[in-house]
N, CA, C and O atoms as a DFTB+ gen file, in Angstrom:
424 C
 N C O
     1  1     184.792      62.468      60.928
     2  2     184.371      62.268      62.304
     3  2     183.989      63.619      62.918
     4  3     184.637      64.628      62.637
     5  1     182.973      63.648      63.730
     6  2     182.484      64.868      64.357
     7  2     183.364      65.274      65.523
     8  3     183.976      64.430      66.180
     9  1     183.423      66.576      65.774
    10  2     184.151      67.100      66.928
    11  2     183.237      67.090      68.145
    12  3     182.021      66.950      68.011
    13  1     183.818      67.239      69.330
    14  2     183.044      67.218      70.569
    15  2     181.907      68.238      70.586
    16  3     180.819      67.896      71.049
    17  1     182.098      69.494      70.100
    18  2     180.959      70.428      70.103
    19  2     179.776      69.907      69.273
    20  3     178.622      70.089      69.663
    21  1     180.051      69.268      68.148
    22  2     178.967      68.722      67.332
    23  2     178.291      67.562      68.065
    24  3     177.073      67.401      67.990
    25  1     179.073      66.770      68.763
    26  2     178.499      65.675      69.552
    27  2     177.523      66.239      70.586
    28  3     176.459      65.664      70.815
    29  1     177.882      67.355      71.205
    30  2     177.005      67.987      72.200
    31  2     175.721      68.485      71.541
    32  3     174.641      68.357      72.117
    33  1     175.829      69.048      70.349
    34  2     174.645      69.531      69.617
    35  2     173.743      68.350      69.265
    36  3     172.529      68.414      69.457
    37  1     174.327      67.288      68.757
    38  2     173.540      66.103      68.391
    39  2     172.876      65.476      69.618
    40  3     171.724      65.047      69.555
    41  1     173.598      65.427      70.714
    42  2     173.018      64.891      71.955
    43  2     171.859      65.762      72.429
    44  3     170.844      65.249      72.900
    45  1     172.011      67.082      72.303
    46  2     170.927      67.996      72.681
    47  2     169.706      67.779      71.787
    48  3     168.578      67.737      72.277
    49  1     169.924      67.643      70.487
    50  2     168.810      67.393      69.567
    51  2     168.108      66.076      69.912
    52  3     166.879      66.001      69.909
    53  1     168.890      65.053      70.204
    54  2     168.312      63.767      70.558
    55  2     167.503      63.876      71.849
    56  3     166.420      63.301      71.955
    57  1     168.021      64.604      72.816
    58  2     167.303      64.824      74.072
    59  2     165.985      65.548      73.821
    60  3     164.962      65.216      74.421
    61  1     166.014      66.536      72.936
    62  2     164.797      67.288      72.605
    63  2     163.756      66.394      71.929
    64  3     162.577      66.438      72.281
    65  1     164.186      65.587      70.965
    66  2     163.259      64.692      70.265
    67  2     162.659      63.693      71.251
    68  3     161.450      63.464      71.251
    69  1     163.507      63.100      72.091
    70  2     163.001      62.150      73.089
    71  2     162.071      62.836      74.082
    72  3     161.081      62.245      74.513
    73  1     162.379      64.076      74.446
    74  2     161.513      64.820      75.362
    75  2     160.143      65.086      74.762
    76  3     159.126      64.942      75.440
    77  1     160.112      65.470      73.505
    78  2     158.838      65.702      72.816
    79  2     158.063      64.392      72.714
    80  3     156.853      64.359      72.939
    81  1     158.764      63.317      72.374
    82  2     158.098      62.016      72.258
    83  2     157.528      61.581      73.602
    84  3     156.425      61.038      73.667
    85  1     158.268      61.818      74.658
    86  2     157.825      61.413      75.982
    87  2     156.656      62.213      76.513
    88  3     155.892      61.723      77.344
    89  1     156.509      63.445      76.038
    90  2     155.436      64.311      76.524
    91  2     154.332      64.514      75.499
    92  3     153.464      65.365      75.691
    93  1     154.348      63.765      74.437
    94  2     153.422      63.976      73.328
    95  2     151.972      64.102      73.773
    96  3     151.256      64.964      73.263
    97  1     151.526      63.290      74.687
    98  2     150.140      63.355      75.132
    99  2     149.853      64.506      76.072
   100  3     148.693      64.793      76.369
   101  1     150.902      65.172      76.544
   102  2     150.737      66.236      77.533
   103  2     151.062      67.625      76.990
   104  3     150.853      68.620      77.684
   105  1     151.565      67.707      75.770
   106  2     151.896      69.002      75.175
   107  2     150.734      69.497      74.325
   108  3     150.092      68.724      73.614
   109  1     150.478      70.786      74.408
   110  2     149.487      71.384      73.510
   111  2     150.078      71.431      72.104
   112  3     151.297      71.381      71.938
   113  1     149.229      71.527      71.111
   114  2     149.697      71.602      69.727
   115  2     150.651      72.788      69.522
   116  3     151.689      72.611      68.885
   117  1     150.343      73.992      70.038
   118  2     151.287      75.105      69.852
   119  2     152.647      74.840      70.522
   120  3     153.687      75.181      69.959
   121  1     152.643      74.243      71.702
   122  2     153.911      73.947      72.405
   123  2     154.697      72.887      71.643
   124  3     155.916      72.993      71.509
   125  1     154.009      71.873      71.146
   126  2     154.652      70.828      70.347
   127  2     155.292      71.461      69.113
   128  3     156.438      71.162      68.776
   129  1     154.549      72.331      68.449
   130  2     155.055      73.013      67.258
   131  2     156.299      73.839      67.607
   132  3     157.271      73.833      66.851
   133  1     156.279      74.547      68.739
   134  2     157.439      75.337      69.169
   135  2     158.665      74.460      69.404
   136  3     159.778      74.823      69.023
   137  1     158.457      73.306      70.031
   138  2     159.579      72.396      70.295
   139  2     160.190      71.899      68.982
   140  3     161.412      71.867      68.835
   141  1     159.340      71.514      68.035
   142  2     159.834      71.040      66.741
   143  2     160.522      72.175      65.995
   144  3     161.527      71.952      65.320
   145  1     159.992      73.389      66.108
   146  2     160.605      74.552      65.471
   147  2     162.007      74.803      66.033
   148  3     162.920      75.145      65.281
   149  1     162.183      74.639      67.331
   150  2     163.506      74.802      67.939
   151  2     164.475      73.747      67.411
   152  3     165.633      74.052      67.126
   153  1     164.009      72.519      67.283
   154  2     164.843      71.451      66.719
   155  2     165.272      71.828      65.307
   156  3     166.438      71.682      64.942
   157  1     164.321      72.312      64.518
   158  2     164.627      72.702      63.126
   159  2     165.645      73.835      63.081
   160  3     166.575      73.798      62.275
   161  1     165.480      74.842      63.938
   162  2     166.406      75.976      63.957
   163  2     167.815      75.551      64.359
   164  3     168.789      76.010      63.762
   165  1     167.936      74.694      65.347
   166  2     169.256      74.209      65.769
   167  2     169.900      73.426      64.630
   168  3     171.076      73.621      64.324
   169  1     169.127      72.542      64.005
   170  2     169.654      71.758      62.890
   171  2     170.103      72.666      61.743
   172  3     171.142      72.421      61.130
   173  1     169.336      73.699      61.454
   174  2     169.709      74.635      60.398
   175  2     171.004      75.360      60.747
   176  3     171.892      75.493      59.906
   177  1     171.109      75.823      61.978
   178  2     172.287      76.577      62.413
   179  2     173.571      75.754      62.295
   180  3     174.642      76.310      62.054
   181  1     173.470      74.446      62.461
   182  2     174.651      73.588      62.431
   183  2     174.714      72.728      61.170
   184  3     175.477      71.764      61.108
   185  1     173.912      73.082      60.165
   186  2     173.946      72.439      58.848
   187  2     173.702      70.933      58.923
   188  3     174.364      70.153      58.238
   189  1     172.755      70.539      59.752
   190  2     172.365      69.132      59.833
   191  2     171.094      69.014      58.978
   192  3     169.972      68.984      59.484
   193  1     171.320      68.951      57.685
   194  2     170.255      69.107      56.696
   195  2     169.121      68.086      56.815
   196  3     167.948      68.446      56.711
   197  1     169.463      66.833      57.028
   198  2     168.417      65.803      57.112
   199  2     167.479      66.083      58.278
   200  3     166.261      65.986      58.134
   201  1     168.045      66.430      59.435
   202  2     167.235      66.714      60.615
   203  2     166.397      67.967      60.382
   204  3     165.219      68.001      60.738
   205  1     166.995      68.991      59.789
   206  2     166.249      70.215      59.487
   207  2     165.069      69.926      58.565
   208  3     163.960      70.405      58.802
   209  1     165.307      69.140      57.512
   210  2     164.239      68.813      56.569
   211  2     163.115      68.013      57.207
   212  3     161.938      68.279      56.964
   213  1     163.480      67.034      58.022
   214  2     162.461      66.231      58.696
   215  2     161.657      67.062      59.693
   216  3     160.441      66.904      59.799
   217  1     162.330      67.938      60.417
   218  2     161.610      68.797      61.371
   219  2     160.654      69.724      60.624
   220  3     159.539      69.961      61.088
   221  1     161.072      70.248      59.478
   222  2     160.183      71.087      58.669
   223  2     158.982      70.311      58.160
   224  3     157.864      70.824      58.144
   225  1     159.216      69.071      57.744
   226  2     158.116      68.219      57.281
   227  2     157.171      67.888      58.431
   228  3     155.954      67.849      58.253
   229  1     157.739      67.650      59.609
   230  2     156.905      67.378      60.783
   231  2     156.049      68.597      61.117
   232  3     154.882      68.450      61.481
   233  1     156.613      69.793      60.998
   234  2     155.822      71.009      61.236
   235  2     154.648      71.077      60.269
   236  3     153.538      71.436      60.662
   237  1     154.887      70.737      59.019
   238  2     153.801      70.724      58.026
   239  2     152.755      69.678      58.384
   240  3     151.555      69.936      58.297
   241  1     153.212      68.497      58.786
   242  2     152.274      67.432      59.174
   243  2     151.443      67.855      60.380
   244  3     150.257      67.537      60.461
   245  1     152.059      68.568      61.310
   246  2     151.314      69.059      62.475
   247  2     150.217      70.019      62.045
   248  3     149.114      70.001      62.591
   249  1     150.525      70.855      61.064
   250  2     149.539      71.817      60.572
   251  2     148.356      71.105      59.916
   252  3     147.213      71.549      60.029
   253  1     148.640      70.005      59.236
   254  2     147.591      69.282      58.520
   255  2     146.851      68.264      59.386
   256  3     145.638      68.098      59.256
   257  1     147.584      67.583      60.271
   258  2     147.022      66.447      60.994
   259  2     146.963      66.631      62.509
   260  3     146.495      65.738      63.214
   261  1     147.420      67.749      63.012
   262  2     147.450      67.936      64.465
   263  2     148.417      66.974      65.120
   264  3     149.450      66.635      64.543
   265  1     148.088      66.535      66.317
   266  2     148.979      65.650      67.062
   267  2     148.624      64.179      66.857
   268  3     148.750      63.375      67.781
   269  1     148.186      63.831      65.666
   270  2     147.782      62.459      65.378
   271  2     148.949      61.491      65.293
   272  3     150.094      61.874      65.534
   273  1     148.666      60.236      64.951
   274  2     149.672      59.175      64.939
   275  2     150.821      59.402      63.964
   276  3     151.906      58.853      64.157
   277  1     150.606      60.192      62.933
   278  2     151.675      60.447      61.966
   279  2     152.886      61.085      62.639
   280  3     154.011      60.938      62.160
   281  1     152.665      61.791      63.743
   282  2     153.734      62.468      64.471
   283  2     154.763      61.460      64.980
   284  3     155.961      61.742      64.941
   285  1     154.330      60.302      65.453
   286  2     155.261      59.305      65.975
   287  2     156.256      58.848      64.914
   288  3     157.434      58.650      65.211
   289  1     155.795      58.684      63.695
   290  2     156.694      58.275      62.619
   291  2     157.761      59.325      62.378
   292  3     158.935      58.993      62.211
   293  1     157.366      60.586      62.361
   294  2     158.342      61.649      62.138
   295  2     159.324      61.764      63.292
   296  3     160.500      62.050      63.065
   297  1     158.881      61.551      64.507
   298  2     159.806      61.575      65.645
   299  2     160.801      60.425      65.523
   300  3     161.975      60.589      65.852
   301  1     160.349      59.272      65.057
   302  2     161.265      58.151      64.792
   303  2     162.292      58.537      63.729
   304  3     163.487      58.295      63.896
   305  1     161.822      59.137      62.640
   306  2     162.722      59.548      61.568
   307  2     163.751      60.557      62.074
   308  3     164.931      60.472      61.732
   309  1     163.299      61.515      62.892
   310  2     164.217      62.511      63.452
   311  2     165.277      61.832      64.313
   312  3     166.466      62.125      64.194
   313  1     164.845      60.939      65.165
   314  2     165.791      60.231      66.047
   315  2     166.808      59.459      65.214
   316  3     168.005      59.517      65.496
   317  1     166.349      58.736      64.193
   318  2     167.249      57.973      63.329
   319  2     168.232      58.882      62.596
   320  3     169.407      58.540      62.461
   321  1     167.767      60.030      62.125
   322  2     168.632      60.967      61.406
   323  2     169.700      61.548      62.330
   324  3     170.850      61.710      61.921
   325  1     169.337      61.856      63.548
   326  2     170.308      62.378      64.511
   327  2     171.344      61.303      64.833
   328  3     172.543      61.583      64.848
   329  1     170.893      60.085      65.089
   330  2     171.822      58.991      65.388
   331  2     172.764      58.718      64.213
   332  3     173.922      58.358      64.423
   333  1     172.283      58.885      62.990
   334  2     173.124      58.672      61.811
   335  2     174.255      59.701      61.727
   336  3     175.299      59.421      61.139
   337  1     174.059      60.871      62.299
   338  2     175.084      61.918      62.300
   339  2     176.153      61.691      63.367
   340  3     177.242      62.259      63.282
   341  1     175.851      60.869      64.363
   342  2     176.777      60.660      65.477
   343  2     177.866      59.666      65.093
   344  3     177.633      58.736      64.321
   345  1     179.067      59.879      65.646
   346  2     180.118      58.882      65.420
   347  2     179.748      57.584      66.124
   348  3     178.929      57.603      67.043
   349  1     180.328      56.462      65.721
   350  2     179.948      55.171      66.291
   351  2     179.973      55.121      67.822
   352  3     179.084      54.509      68.416
   353  1     180.935      55.728      68.467
   354  2     181.000      55.705      69.923
   355  2     179.790      56.421      70.512
   356  3     179.185      55.926      71.463
   357  1     179.429      57.578      69.961
   358  2     178.277      58.332      70.446
   359  2     176.981      57.589      70.215
   360  3     176.068      57.653      71.039
   361  1     176.893      56.880      69.095
   362  2     175.669      56.146      68.799
   363  2     175.459      55.035      69.806
   364  3     174.336      54.822      70.263
   365  1     176.505      54.331      70.157
   366  2     176.363      53.230      71.105
   367  2     175.891      53.746      72.455
   368  3     175.089      53.098      73.127
   369  1     176.382      54.897      72.845
   370  2     175.993      55.467      74.137
   371  2     174.562      55.996      74.103
   372  3     173.902      56.035      75.141
   373  1     174.069      56.402      72.934
   374  2     172.761      57.042      72.851
   375  2     171.666      56.085      72.406
   376  3     170.490      56.436      72.503
   377  1     171.989      54.918      71.932
   378  2     170.983      53.989      71.401
   379  2     169.835      53.711      72.362
   380  3     168.679      53.886      71.975
   381  1     170.098      53.284      73.599
   382  2     168.953      52.975      74.463
   383  2     168.191      54.245      74.820
   384  3     168.781      55.238      75.246
   385  1     166.885      54.201      74.642
   386  2     166.049      55.346      75.020
   387  2     165.997      55.424      76.541
   388  3     166.002      54.396      77.218
   389  1     165.947      56.653      77.086
   390  2     165.820      56.778      78.533
   391  2     164.575      56.050      79.017
   392  3     163.590      55.937      78.287
   393  1     164.622      55.562      80.242
   394  2     163.507      54.781      80.797
   395  2     162.193      55.547      80.799
   396  3     161.124      54.941      80.733
   397  1     162.261      56.884      80.873
   398  2     161.040      57.687      80.927
   399  2     160.402      57.888      79.560
   400  3     159.295      58.419      79.474
   401  1     161.075      57.477      78.492
   402  2     160.556      57.678      77.154
   403  2     160.028      56.347      76.621
   404  3     160.741      55.343      76.613
   405  1     158.797      56.352      76.186
   406  2     158.180      55.174      75.588
   407  2     158.738      54.986      74.190
   408  3     158.823      55.955      73.435
   409  1     159.123      53.767      73.818
   410  2     159.599      53.546      72.445
   411  2     158.552      54.040      71.453
   412  3     157.351      53.887      71.677
   413  1     159.018      54.636      70.354
   414  2     158.111      55.269      69.401
   415  2     157.513      54.283      68.407
   416  3     156.393      54.485      67.938
   417  1     158.223      53.247      68.087
   418  2     157.749      52.331      67.049
   419  2     156.660      51.423      67.576
   420  3     156.717      50.947      68.710
   421  1     155.667      51.192      66.736
   422  2     154.549      50.322      67.143
   423  2     154.875      48.887      66.858
   424  3     154.062      48.003      67.129
């Protein structure tokens, strides 16, 4: 089971992913890349390997495809990976996306 500091890190990562998803149409490609890079660095620092790997893959996809539709799939994968790291109580509290964030899945 995760400790409270890890719960705070996971909640921050989830907030960042949802924030990027919510602003996807309004962020420039360099700003989007910076946000994903920050997610990757935080995940690396706290040994959240799945999230780090997905963020790195998303950075590569951004380099190849820009801000195209493939980005939504990776944001979904990131969100799912972060939720998988949370203890059951944290997951239940974080499941509903904030009202300002459009669901990512088509």
